[in-house]
Amino acid sequence: MLPSASTTLLGSGTPPLNGLLLALVSAPTVPPIETGTVMVDGVSTFFRRVQGDGPPAVFVHGNPSHSEDWQPFLERIDGPALAFDLPGWGRSERPSPADFDYSMYGLAKFTTRFLQRMAVEDHSLVVHDWGAVALIGAQEEPDRVRRLVIMNAVTLLPGYRWHRTARVWRTRGLGELSNKIWGRRVLDFGLRESRGDWSRHAPDFIDMIWDHLDAGTFDAILRLYRSAPPDKLAAAGERLGVLEAPTLVVWGGRDRYLPARWGPAYAARLPNSQLLEFPQAGHWPWIDDSGVVDQVITFLRTDEDFRNS
């Protein structure tokens, strides 16, 4: 345990007394999920961790969510695993833009520094949406990545055109104005386009995001998107081919932010990859198809190589 990290446990409740013995005998051992904070370059950073032996699976979230996105995975993985909130999002600190670089390269550097602070060397990497910033750092030390999962991630590839909401955020003045109208009801309505079938998300999912959205997050969002015109996204992924670890590309086919064609495009750039498409799923494929969680965890546990498949 790191001396400066404070931790608590997230449990699933206490079983009834008359079922306790049966649960102890028949249920598999599931390591508890610890939560805590650690200082990384002066930024108080929230994390979730499942203890275990060996290289951990590191989960990196996107926008506008945070590490709670990964709860279904952490609850079912038999460890070790680590997820954290990027600065500006979730329960992590929101340092002033004068003191912190919220660009994609700044967040990529922070992700590398977080892993160093947590003494993570070799690891598997799971990214979604803007969790793609972790791919920038991974290209610098590709040998440390044991296995890689890319799920509906921001495209570090040529030819991408930002979606409508991102174009608003990238436009000075308009982005600031749009952020003033956000409320829980607007978020609920707006995120319907992230579902494969345009349905509403569960209220708990909306609350999970809304409860940690504030002025600091909205400012970080603008700075992140404005750091990433399409040509710079493509430049950030120029060396993706050095990531030779077995890779699973998971893509929801009805993602209206990152359309279906980008799943095969990512798989084509990674030399040891397999593409797993969910045609009816949206931007968070594991929300629309719960089978995604098991497929990802199974991949992280196995030694399968796709180079010759």
PDB file of C-alpha atoms in Angstrom:
ATOM      1  CA  MET A   1       0.000   0.000   0.000  1.00  0.00           C
ATOM      2  CA  LEU A   2       1.356   3.379  -0.935  1.00  0.00           C
ATOM      3  CA  PRO A   3       1.963   5.428   2.219  1.00  0.00           C
ATOM      4  CA  SER A   4       0.222   8.556   0.921  1.00  0.00           C
ATOM      5  CA  ALA A   5      -2.830   6.770  -0.488  1.00  0.00           C
ATOM      6  CA  SER A   6      -5.972   6.605   1.633  1.00  0.00           C
ATOM      7  CA  THR A   7      -8.267   3.680   0.895  1.00  0.00           C
ATOM      8  CA  THR A   8     -11.744   2.428   1.687  1.00  0.00           C
ATOM      9  CA  LEU A   9     -13.639  -0.640   0.513  1.00  0.00           C
ATOM     10  CA  LEU A  10     -16.654  -0.842  -1.780  1.00  0.00           C
ATOM     11  CA  GLY A  11     -18.733  -3.857  -0.862  1.00  0.00           C
ATOM     12  CA  SER A  12     -21.908  -5.356  -2.256  1.00  0.00           C
ATOM     13  CA  GLY A  13     -23.674  -5.593   1.110  1.00  0.00           C
ATOM     14  CA  THR A  14     -23.823  -8.210   3.865  1.00  0.00           C
ATOM     15  CA  PRO A  15     -25.577 -11.494   3.043  1.00  0.00           C
ATOM     16  CA  PRO A  16     -28.396 -12.694   5.335  1.00  0.00           C
ATOM     17  CA  LEU A  17     -27.091 -14.697   8.263  1.00  0.00           C
ATOM     18  CA  ASN A  18     -28.815 -17.910   7.205  1.00  0.00           C
ATOM     19  CA  GLY A  19     -27.202 -17.673   3.767  1.00  0.00           C
ATOM     20  CA  LEU A  20     -23.723 -16.717   4.905  1.00  0.00           C
ATOM     21  CA  LEU A  21     -22.299 -20.239   5.166  1.00  0.00           C
ATOM     22  CA  LEU A  22     -23.682 -21.232   1.767  1.00  0.00           C
ATOM     23  CA  ALA A  23     -22.212 -18.082   0.219  1.00  0.00           C
ATOM     24  CA  LEU A  24     -18.796 -18.801   1.723  1.00  0.00           C
ATOM     25  CA  VAL A  25     -18.829 -22.383   0.462  1.00  0.00           C
ATOM     26  CA  SER A  26     -20.299 -21.949  -3.035  1.00  0.00           C
ATOM     27  CA  ALA A  27     -19.418 -18.437  -4.223  1.00  0.00           C
ATOM     28  CA  PRO A  28     -16.094 -17.715  -5.898  1.00  0.00           C
ATOM     29  CA  THR A  29     -13.770 -15.414  -4.025  1.00  0.00           C
ATOM     30  CA  VAL A  30     -14.159 -11.892  -5.405  1.00  0.00           C
ATOM     31  CA  PRO A  31     -11.510  -9.455  -4.189  1.00  0.00           C
ATOM     32  CA  PRO A  32     -12.959  -6.250  -2.746  1.00  0.00           C
ATOM     33  CA  ILE A  33     -12.727  -2.998  -4.640  1.00  0.00           C
ATOM     34  CA  GLU A  34     -10.632  -0.462  -2.750  1.00  0.00           C
ATOM     35  CA  THR A  35     -11.074   3.238  -3.330  1.00  0.00           C
ATOM     36  CA  GLY A  36      -8.618   5.925  -2.391  1.00  0.00           C
ATOM     37  CA  THR A  37      -6.693   9.012  -3.403  1.00  0.00           C
ATOM     38  CA  VAL A  38      -3.052   9.559  -4.209  1.00  0.00           C
ATOM     39  CA  MET A  39      -1.106  12.721  -4.966  1.00  0.00           C
ATOM     40  CA  VAL A  40       0.353  12.760  -8.475  1.00  0.00           C
ATOM     41  CA  ASP A  41       2.424  15.834  -9.287  1.00  0.00           C
ATOM     42  CA  GLY A  42       0.409  17.806  -6.760  1.00  0.00           C
ATOM     43  CA  VAL A  43      -2.995  16.633  -8.011  1.00  0.00           C
ATOM     44  CA  SER A  44      -5.231  14.624  -5.673  1.00  0.00           C
ATOM     45  CA  THR A  45      -6.250  11.670  -7.826  1.00  0.00           C
ATOM     46  CA  PHE A  46      -9.080   9.258  -7.050  1.00  0.00           C
ATOM     47  CA  PHE A  47      -8.665   5.579  -7.885  1.00  0.00           C
ATOM     48  CA  ARG A  48     -10.380   2.208  -7.607  1.00  0.00           C
ATOM     49  CA  ARG A  49      -8.247  -0.881  -7.180  1.00  0.00           C
ATOM     50  CA  VAL A  50      -8.616  -4.639  -6.978  1.00  0.00           C
ATOM     51  CA  GLN A  51      -5.596  -6.256  -5.362  1.00  0.00           C
ATOM     52  CA  GLY A  52      -3.931  -9.342  -6.754  1.00  0.00           C
ATOM     53  CA  ASP A  53      -0.685 -10.835  -7.958  1.00  0.00           C
ATOM     54  CA  GLY A  54       0.904  -9.980 -11.270  1.00  0.00           C
ATOM     55  CA  PRO A  55       0.552  -7.117 -13.737  1.00  0.00           C
ATOM     56  CA  PRO A  56      -2.749  -5.260 -13.302  1.00  0.00           C
ATOM     57  CA  ALA A  57      -5.383  -4.368 -15.869  1.00  0.00           C
ATOM     58  CA  VAL A  58      -5.529  -0.561 -16.042  1.00  0.00           C
ATOM     59  CA  PHE A  59      -8.867   0.957 -17.079  1.00  0.00           C
ATOM     60  CA  VAL A  60      -8.956   4.528 -18.449  1.00  0.00           C
ATOM     61  CA  HIS A  61     -12.317   6.298 -18.788  1.00  0.00           C
ATOM     62  CA  GLY A  62     -13.610   8.844 -21.260  1.00  0.00           C
ATOM     63  CA  ASN A  63     -15.773  11.962 -21.235  1.00  0.00           C
ATOM     64  CA  PRO A  64     -18.042  12.937 -19.481  1.00  0.00           C
ATOM     65  CA  SER A  65     -17.834   9.954 -17.147  1.00  0.00           C
ATOM     66  CA  HIS A  66     -15.157   8.737 -14.727  1.00  0.00           C
ATOM     67  CA  SER A  67     -13.772   5.550 -13.199  1.00  0.00           C
ATOM     68  CA  GLU A  68     -17.185   4.380 -11.971  1.00  0.00           C
ATOM     69  CA  ASP A  69     -17.784   3.479 -15.624  1.00  0.00           C
ATOM     70  CA  TRP A  70     -15.594   0.456 -14.956  1.00  0.00           C
ATOM     71  CA  GLN A  71     -17.470  -0.838 -11.905  1.00  0.00           C
ATOM     72  CA  PRO A  72     -19.079  -3.781 -13.791  1.00  0.00           C
ATOM     73  CA  PHE A  73     -15.609  -4.920 -14.877  1.00  0.00           C
ATOM     74  CA  LEU A  74     -13.975  -4.435 -11.475  1.00  0.00           C
ATOM     75  CA  GLU A  75     -16.786  -6.351  -9.762  1.00  0.00           C
ATOM     76  CA  ARG A  76     -16.176  -9.415 -11.930  1.00  0.00           C
ATOM     77  CA  ILE A  77     -12.465  -9.438 -12.564  1.00  0.00           C
ATOM     78  CA  ASP A  78     -10.479 -11.598 -10.162  1.00  0.00           C
ATOM     79  CA  GLY A  79      -7.734  -8.985  -9.982  1.00  0.00           C
ATOM     80  CA  PRO A  80      -5.468  -7.211 -10.065  1.00  0.00           C
ATOM     81  CA  ALA A  81      -7.026  -4.105 -11.618  1.00  0.00           C
ATOM     82  CA  LEU A  82      -6.791  -0.332 -11.367  1.00  0.00           C
ATOM     83  CA  ALA A  83      -9.021   2.521 -12.555  1.00  0.00           C
ATOM     84  CA  PHE A  84      -8.696   6.221 -11.824  1.00  0.00           C
ATOM     85  CA  ASP A  85     -10.381   9.573 -12.456  1.00  0.00           C
ATOM     86  CA  LEU A  86      -8.507  11.889 -14.779  1.00  0.00           C
ATOM     87  CA  PRO A  87      -7.881  15.368 -13.315  1.00  0.00           C
ATOM     88  CA  GLY A  88     -10.977  17.476 -13.966  1.00  0.00           C
ATOM     89  CA  TRP A  89     -13.320  14.482 -13.960  1.00  0.00           C
ATOM     90  CA  GLY A  90     -15.058  12.414 -11.311  1.00  0.00           C
ATOM     91  CA  ARG A  91     -13.664  12.662  -7.799  1.00  0.00           C
ATOM     92  CA  SER A  92     -10.182  13.823  -8.786  1.00  0.00           C
ATOM     93  CA  GLU A  93      -9.020  17.383  -8.209  1.00  0.00           C
ATOM     94  CA  ARG A  94      -9.610  20.121 -10.787  1.00  0.00           C
ATOM     95  CA  PRO A  95      -6.374  22.124 -10.811  1.00  0.00           C
ATOM     96  CA  SER A  96      -6.394  25.532 -12.469  1.00  0.00           C
ATOM     97  CA  PRO A  97      -5.582  25.481 -16.191  1.00  0.00           C
ATOM     98  CA  ALA A  98      -2.669  27.737 -15.267  1.00  0.00           C
ATOM     99  CA  ASP A  99      -1.254  24.817 -13.257  1.00  0.00           C
ATOM    100  CA  PHE A 100      -2.322  21.821 -15.340  1.00  0.00           C
ATOM    101  CA  ASP A 101      -2.336  20.879 -19.015  1.00  0.00           C
ATOM    102  CA  TYR A 102      -5.784  19.516 -19.968  1.00  0.00           C
ATOM    103  CA  SER A 103      -4.778  18.857 -23.572  1.00  0.00           C
ATOM    104  CA  MET A 104      -4.720  15.293 -24.850  1.00  0.00           C
ATOM    105  CA  TYR A 105      -0.947  15.288 -24.496  1.00  0.00           C
ATOM    106  CA  GLY A 106      -1.145  16.718 -20.986  1.00  0.00           C
ATOM    107  CA  LEU A 107      -3.598  14.017 -19.914  1.00  0.00           C
ATOM    108  CA  ALA A 108      -1.466  11.368 -21.616  1.00  0.00           C
ATOM    109  CA  LYS A 109       1.565  12.518 -19.645  1.00  0.00           C
ATOM    110  CA  PHE A 110      -0.474  12.540 -16.438  1.00  0.00           C
ATOM    111  CA  THR A 111      -1.649   8.973 -17.068  1.00  0.00           C
ATOM    112  CA  THR A 112       1.974   7.851 -17.392  1.00  0.00           C
ATOM    113  CA  ARG A 113       2.888   9.700 -14.184  1.00  0.00           C
ATOM    114  CA  PHE A 114      -0.079   8.139 -12.350  1.00  0.00           C
ATOM    115  CA  LEU A 115       1.086   4.656 -13.296  1.00  0.00           C
ATOM    116  CA  GLN A 116       4.602   5.501 -12.120  1.00  0.00           C
ATOM    117  CA  ARG A 117       3.224   6.821  -8.818  1.00  0.00           C
ATOM    118  CA  MET A 118       1.240   3.627  -8.318  1.00  0.00           C
ATOM    119  CA  ALA A 119       4.351   1.533  -9.113  1.00  0.00           C
ATOM    120  CA  VAL A 120       2.695  -0.023 -12.178  1.00  0.00           C
ATOM    121  CA  GLU A 121       5.152  -1.328 -14.744  1.00  0.00           C
ATOM    122  CA  ASP A 122       3.912  -4.142 -16.995  1.00  0.00           C
ATOM    123  CA  HIS A 123       0.127  -3.978 -17.327  1.00  0.00           C
ATOM    124  CA  SER A 124      -2.858  -4.641 -19.539  1.00  0.00           C
ATOM    125  CA  LEU A 125      -4.660  -1.536 -20.777  1.00  0.00           C
ATOM    126  CA  VAL A 126      -8.391  -1.013 -21.352  1.00  0.00           C
ATOM    127  CA  VAL A 127      -9.545   2.290 -22.859  1.00  0.00           C
ATOM    128  CA  HIS A 128     -12.879   3.817 -23.842  1.00  0.00           C
ATOM    129  CA  ASP A 129     -13.665   7.153 -25.510  1.00  0.00           C
ATOM    130  CA  TRP A 130     -11.058   9.733 -24.361  1.00  0.00           C
ATOM    131  CA  GLY A 131      -9.308   6.979 -22.436  1.00  0.00           C
ATOM    132  CA  ALA A 132      -7.435   6.917 -25.752  1.00  0.00           C
ATOM    133  CA  VAL A 133      -5.022   9.409 -24.169  1.00  0.00           C
ATOM    134  CA  ALA A 134      -3.423   6.347 -22.560  1.00  0.00           C
ATOM    135  CA  LEU A 135      -2.575   5.064 -26.037  1.00  0.00           C
ATOM    136  CA  ILE A 136      -0.376   8.114 -26.571  1.00  0.00           C
ATOM    137  CA  GLY A 137       1.834   7.200 -23.629  1.00  0.00           C
ATOM    138  CA  ALA A 138       1.664   3.491 -24.455  1.00  0.00           C
ATOM    139  CA  GLN A 139       3.358   4.172 -27.801  1.00  0.00           C
ATOM    140  CA  GLU A 140       6.378   5.462 -25.883  1.00  0.00           C
ATOM    141  CA  GLU A 141       6.815   2.240 -23.860  1.00  0.00           C
ATOM    142  CA  PRO A 142       4.971  -0.445 -25.853  1.00  0.00           C
ATOM    143  CA  ASP A 143       6.784  -3.356 -24.218  1.00  0.00           C
ATOM    144  CA  ARG A 144       5.036  -2.602 -20.915  1.00  0.00           C
ATOM    145  CA  VAL A 145       1.597  -3.326 -22.388  1.00  0.00           C
ATOM    146  CA  ARG A 146       0.795  -7.027 -21.969  1.00  0.00           C
ATOM    147  CA  ARG A 147      -2.724  -6.937 -23.459  1.00  0.00           C
ATOM    148  CA  LEU A 148      -4.775  -4.111 -24.919  1.00  0.00           C
ATOM    149  CA  VAL A 149      -8.530  -3.506 -25.180  1.00  0.00           C
ATOM    150  CA  ILE A 150      -9.868  -0.571 -27.198  1.00  0.00           C
ATOM    151  CA  MET A 151     -13.600   0.095 -26.900  1.00  0.00           C
ATOM    152  CA  ASN A 152     -15.248   2.835 -28.961  1.00  0.00           C
ATOM    153  CA  ALA A 153     -12.250   5.061 -28.352  1.00  0.00           C
ATOM    154  CA  VAL A 154     -11.476   8.483 -29.777  1.00  0.00           C
ATOM    155  CA  THR A 155      -9.800   7.786 -33.087  1.00  0.00           C
ATOM    156  CA  LEU A 156      -6.083   8.487 -33.217  1.00  0.00           C
ATOM    157  CA  LEU A 157      -6.302   7.806 -36.945  1.00  0.00           C
ATOM    158  CA  PRO A 158      -6.472   9.841 -40.165  1.00  0.00           C
ATOM    159  CA  GLY A 159      -9.807  10.951 -41.550  1.00  0.00           C
ATOM    160  CA  TYR A 160     -11.927  11.348 -38.449  1.00  0.00           C
ATOM    161  CA  ARG A 161     -14.389  14.263 -38.302  1.00  0.00           C
ATOM    162  CA  TRP A 162     -15.615  15.360 -34.883  1.00  0.00           C
ATOM    163  CA  HIS A 163     -19.263  14.740 -33.985  1.00  0.00           C
ATOM    164  CA  ARG A 164     -21.764  17.574 -33.523  1.00  0.00           C
ATOM    165  CA  THR A 165     -21.371  18.094 -29.763  1.00  0.00           C
ATOM    166  CA  ALA A 166     -17.584  18.050 -30.033  1.00  0.00           C
ATOM    167  CA  ARG A 167     -17.705  20.663 -32.786  1.00  0.00           C
ATOM    168  CA  VAL A 168     -19.713  22.897 -30.453  1.00  0.00           C
ATOM    169  CA  TRP A 169     -17.169  22.417 -27.646  1.00  0.00           C
ATOM    170  CA  ARG A 170     -14.327  23.155 -30.058  1.00  0.00           C
ATOM    171  CA  THR A 171     -15.872  26.500 -31.111  1.00  0.00           C
ATOM    172  CA  ARG A 172     -14.822  29.382 -28.893  1.00  0.00           C
ATOM    173  CA  GLY A 173     -17.745  31.219 -27.364  1.00  0.00           C
ATOM    174  CA  LEU A 174     -20.270  28.642 -28.512  1.00  0.00           C
ATOM    175  CA  GLY A 175     -18.717  25.948 -26.323  1.00  0.00           C
ATOM    176  CA  GLU A 176     -18.776  28.209 -23.253  1.00  0.00           C
ATOM    177  CA  LEU A 177     -22.397  29.127 -23.956  1.00  0.00           C
ATOM    178  CA  SER A 178     -23.475  25.515 -24.450  1.00  0.00           C
ATOM    179  CA  ASN A 179     -21.954  24.490 -21.128  1.00  0.00           C
ATOM    180  CA  LYS A 180     -24.222  26.950 -19.334  1.00  0.00           C
ATOM    181  CA  ILE A 181     -27.367  25.096 -20.424  1.00  0.00           C
ATOM    182  CA  TRP A 182     -26.370  21.663 -19.153  1.00  0.00           C
ATOM    183  CA  GLY A 183     -28.513  20.221 -16.383  1.00  0.00           C
ATOM    184  CA  ARG A 184     -29.443  16.720 -15.357  1.00  0.00           C
ATOM    185  CA  ARG A 185     -32.498  16.695 -17.616  1.00  0.00           C
ATOM    186  CA  VAL A 186     -30.489  17.970 -20.595  1.00  0.00           C
ATOM    187  CA  LEU A 187     -27.807  15.346 -19.917  1.00  0.00           C
ATOM    188  CA  ASP A 188     -30.458  12.619 -19.719  1.00  0.00           C
ATOM    189  CA  PHE A 189     -31.961  13.692 -23.033  1.00  0.00           C
ATOM    190  CA  GLY A 190     -28.637  14.315 -24.768  1.00  0.00           C
ATOM    191  CA  LEU A 191     -27.124  10.959 -23.876  1.00  0.00           C
ATOM    192  CA  ARG A 192     -29.943   9.071 -25.549  1.00  0.00           C
ATOM    193  CA  GLU A 193     -27.976   9.372 -28.781  1.00  0.00           C
ATOM    194  CA  SER A 194     -25.248   7.276 -27.150  1.00  0.00           C
ATOM    195  CA  ARG A 195     -27.621   4.296 -26.894  1.00  0.00           C
ATOM    196  CA  GLY A 196     -27.911   1.856 -29.746  1.00  0.00           C
ATOM    197  CA  ASP A 197     -31.706   2.179 -29.728  1.00  0.00           C
ATOM    198  CA  TRP A 198     -31.982   5.861 -28.642  1.00  0.00           C
ATOM    199  CA  SER A 199     -33.489   4.796 -25.310  1.00  0.00           C
ATOM    200  CA  ARG A 200     -32.884   6.536 -21.990  1.00  0.00           C
ATOM    201  CA  HIS A 201     -29.991   5.452 -19.816  1.00  0.00           C
ATOM    202  CA  ALA A 202     -30.789   4.139 -16.355  1.00  0.00           C
ATOM    203  CA  PRO A 203     -31.248   6.995 -13.854  1.00  0.00           C
ATOM    204  CA  ASP A 204     -28.277   5.690 -11.834  1.00  0.00           C
ATOM    205  CA  PHE A 205     -26.016   6.103 -14.861  1.00  0.00           C
ATOM    206  CA  ILE A 206     -27.146   9.693 -15.413  1.00  0.00           C
ATOM    207  CA  ASP A 207     -26.692  10.441 -11.706  1.00  0.00           C
ATOM    208  CA  MET A 208     -23.231   8.872 -11.764  1.00  0.00           C
ATOM    209  CA  ILE A 209     -22.156  11.389 -14.384  1.00  0.00           C
ATOM    210  CA  TRP A 210     -24.161  14.434 -13.299  1.00  0.00           C
ATOM    211  CA  ASP A 211     -23.141  14.243  -9.640  1.00  0.00           C
ATOM    212  CA  HIS A 212     -19.520  14.920 -10.634  1.00  0.00           C
ATOM    213  CA  LEU A 213     -19.981  17.433 -13.450  1.00  0.00           C
ATOM    214  CA  ASP A 214     -19.091  20.971 -12.424  1.00  0.00           C
ATOM    215  CA  ALA A 215     -17.527  24.128 -13.829  1.00  0.00           C
ATOM    216  CA  GLY A 216     -14.051  22.616 -13.534  1.00  0.00           C
ATOM    217  CA  THR A 217     -15.084  19.584 -15.581  1.00  0.00           C
ATOM    218  CA  PHE A 218     -16.757  21.689 -18.255  1.00  0.00           C
ATOM    219  CA  ASP A 219     -13.632  23.835 -18.542  1.00  0.00           C
ATOM    220  CA  ALA A 220     -11.454  20.721 -18.814  1.00  0.00           C
ATOM    221  CA  ILE A 221     -13.747  19.368 -21.556  1.00  0.00           C
ATOM    222  CA  LEU A 222     -13.348  22.519 -23.655  1.00  0.00           C
ATOM    223  CA  ARG A 223      -9.581  22.517 -23.271  1.00  0.00           C
ATOM    224  CA  LEU A 224      -9.292  18.828 -24.133  1.00  0.00           C
ATOM    225  CA  TYR A 225     -11.412  19.002 -27.285  1.00  0.00           C
ATOM    226  CA  ARG A 226      -9.755  22.205 -28.463  1.00  0.00           C
ATOM    227  CA  SER A 227      -6.368  20.505 -28.224  1.00  0.00           C
ATOM    228  CA  ALA A 228      -7.433  17.844 -30.713  1.00  0.00           C
ATOM    229  CA  PRO A 229      -8.169  18.901 -34.278  1.00  0.00           C
ATOM    230  CA  PRO A 230      -8.390  15.897 -36.608  1.00  0.00           C
ATOM    231  CA  ASP A 231      -4.843  16.277 -37.930  1.00  0.00           C
ATOM    232  CA  LYS A 232      -3.415  16.242 -34.402  1.00  0.00           C
ATOM    233  CA  LEU A 233      -5.483  13.171 -33.521  1.00  0.00           C
ATOM    234  CA  ALA A 234      -3.959  11.378 -36.501  1.00  0.00           C
ATOM    235  CA  ALA A 235      -0.457  12.531 -35.525  1.00  0.00           C
ATOM    236  CA  ALA A 236      -0.977  11.235 -31.974  1.00  0.00           C
ATOM    237  CA  GLY A 237      -1.588   7.749 -33.345  1.00  0.00           C
ATOM    238  CA  GLU A 238       1.148   7.599 -35.954  1.00  0.00           C
ATOM    239  CA  ARG A 239       3.071   4.938 -34.019  1.00  0.00           C
ATOM    240  CA  LEU A 240       0.141   2.725 -32.970  1.00  0.00           C
ATOM    241  CA  GLY A 241       1.744  -0.123 -34.888  1.00  0.00           C
ATOM    242  CA  VAL A 242       4.460  -0.446 -32.230  1.00  0.00           C
ATOM    243  CA  LEU A 243       1.805  -1.815 -29.861  1.00  0.00           C
ATOM    244  CA  GLU A 244       2.315  -5.489 -30.611  1.00  0.00           C
ATOM    245  CA  ALA A 245       0.504  -6.852 -27.550  1.00  0.00           C
ATOM    246  CA  PRO A 246      -2.554  -9.017 -28.215  1.00  0.00           C
ATOM    247  CA  THR A 247      -5.345  -6.501 -28.751  1.00  0.00           C
ATOM    248  CA  LEU A 248      -9.115  -6.774 -28.633  1.00  0.00           C
ATOM    249  CA  VAL A 249     -10.968  -3.991 -30.447  1.00  0.00           C
ATOM    250  CA  VAL A 250     -14.575  -3.858 -29.220  1.00  0.00           C
ATOM    251  CA  TRP A 251     -16.961  -1.602 -31.114  1.00  0.00           C
ATOM    252  CA  GLY A 252     -20.631  -0.754 -30.747  1.00  0.00           C
ATOM    253  CA  GLY A 253     -21.930  -0.401 -34.295  1.00  0.00           C
ATOM    254  CA  ARG A 254     -24.506   2.277 -33.481  1.00  0.00           C
ATOM    255  CA  ASP A 255     -22.097   4.749 -31.944  1.00  0.00           C
ATOM    256  CA  ARG A 256     -23.123   8.159 -33.271  1.00  0.00           C
ATOM    257  CA  TYR A 257     -19.941   9.809 -31.972  1.00  0.00           C
ATOM    258  CA  LEU A 258     -17.429   7.263 -33.256  1.00  0.00           C
ATOM    259  CA  PRO A 259     -19.107   5.379 -36.122  1.00  0.00           C
ATOM    260  CA  ALA A 260     -18.759   1.670 -36.820  1.00  0.00           C
ATOM    261  CA  ARG A 261     -16.028   2.021 -39.458  1.00  0.00           C
ATOM    262  CA  TRP A 262     -13.481   3.083 -36.834  1.00  0.00           C
ATOM    263  CA  GLY A 263     -13.466  -0.309 -35.131  1.00  0.00           C
ATOM    264  CA  PRO A 264     -12.025  -2.070 -38.205  1.00  0.00           C
ATOM    265  CA  ALA A 265      -9.730   0.922 -38.778  1.00  0.00           C
ATOM    266  CA  TYR A 266      -8.192   0.544 -35.314  1.00  0.00           C
ATOM    267  CA  ALA A 267      -7.873  -3.225 -35.743  1.00  0.00           C
ATOM    268  CA  ALA A 268      -6.099  -2.736 -39.063  1.00  0.00           C
ATOM    269  CA  ARG A 269      -3.460  -0.498 -37.461  1.00  0.00           C
ATOM    270  CA  LEU A 270      -2.618  -2.886 -34.620  1.00  0.00           C
ATOM    271  CA  PRO A 271      -0.528  -5.882 -35.702  1.00  0.00           C
ATOM    272  CA  ASN A 272      -1.853  -8.433 -33.204  1.00  0.00           C
ATOM    273  CA  SER A 273      -5.546  -7.597 -33.032  1.00  0.00           C
ATOM    274  CA  GLN A 274      -8.987  -9.114 -33.160  1.00  0.00           C
ATOM    275  CA  LEU A 275     -12.154  -7.118 -33.864  1.00  0.00           C
ATOM    276  CA  LEU A 276     -15.300  -7.833 -31.860  1.00  0.00           C
ATOM    277  CA  GLU A 277     -18.307  -5.900 -33.180  1.00  0.00           C
ATOM    278  CA  PHE A 278     -21.667  -5.431 -31.493  1.00  0.00           C
ATOM    279  CA  PRO A 279     -23.861  -4.078 -34.305  1.00  0.00           C
ATOM    280  CA  GLN A 280     -26.800  -3.056 -32.095  1.00  0.00           C
ATOM    281  CA  ALA A 281     -24.765  -1.437 -29.316  1.00  0.00           C
ATOM    282  CA  GLY A 282     -23.968   2.237 -28.893  1.00  0.00           C
ATOM    283  CA  HIS A 283     -21.099   4.276 -27.489  1.00  0.00           C
ATOM    284  CA  TRP A 284     -20.908   2.358 -24.176  1.00  0.00           C
ATOM    285  CA  PRO A 285     -21.158  -1.146 -25.694  1.00  0.00           C
ATOM    286  CA  TRP A 286     -21.201  -2.920 -22.320  1.00  0.00           C
ATOM    287  CA  ILE A 287     -24.321  -0.972 -21.295  1.00  0.00           C
ATOM    288  CA  ASP A 288     -26.241  -2.054 -24.392  1.00  0.00           C
ATOM    289  CA  ASP A 289     -24.856  -5.615 -24.337  1.00  0.00           C
ATOM    290  CA  SER A 290     -23.824  -7.003 -20.946  1.00  0.00           C
ATOM    291  CA  GLY A 291     -21.909  -9.796 -22.673  1.00  0.00           C
ATOM    292  CA  VAL A 292     -19.153  -7.299 -23.440  1.00  0.00           C
ATOM    293  CA  VAL A 293     -17.961  -7.433 -19.825  1.00  0.00           C
ATOM    294  CA  ASP A 294     -17.424 -11.201 -19.880  1.00  0.00           C
ATOM    295  CA  GLN A 295     -15.733 -11.087 -23.286  1.00  0.00           C
ATOM    296  CA  VAL A 296     -13.265  -8.430 -22.138  1.00  0.00           C
ATOM    297  CA  ILE A 297     -12.482 -10.171 -18.854  1.00  0.00           C
ATOM    298  CA  THR A 298     -11.998 -13.503 -20.629  1.00  0.00           C
ATOM    299  CA  PHE A 299      -9.587 -11.828 -23.058  1.00  0.00           C
ATOM    300  CA  LEU A 300      -7.604 -10.257 -20.221  1.00  0.00           C
ATOM    301  CA  ARG A 301      -7.268 -13.641 -18.506  1.00  0.00           C
ATOM    302  CA  THR A 302      -6.077 -15.637 -21.510  1.00  0.00           C
ATOM    303  CA  ASP A 303      -2.807 -15.830 -23.435  1.00  0.00           C
ATOM    304  CA  GLU A 304      -4.371 -15.982 -26.902  1.00  0.00           C
ATOM    305  CA  ASP A 305      -2.348 -14.403 -29.686  1.00  0.00           C
ATOM    306  CA  PHE A 306      -4.057 -13.107 -32.835  1.00  0.00           C
ATOM    307  CA  ARG A 307      -1.024 -12.476 -35.004  1.00  0.00           C
ATOM    308  CA  ASN A 308      -1.659 -15.502 -37.211  1.00  0.00           C
ATOM    309  CA  SER A 309      -5.435 -15.669 -36.920  1.00  0.00           C
TER     310      SER A 309
END
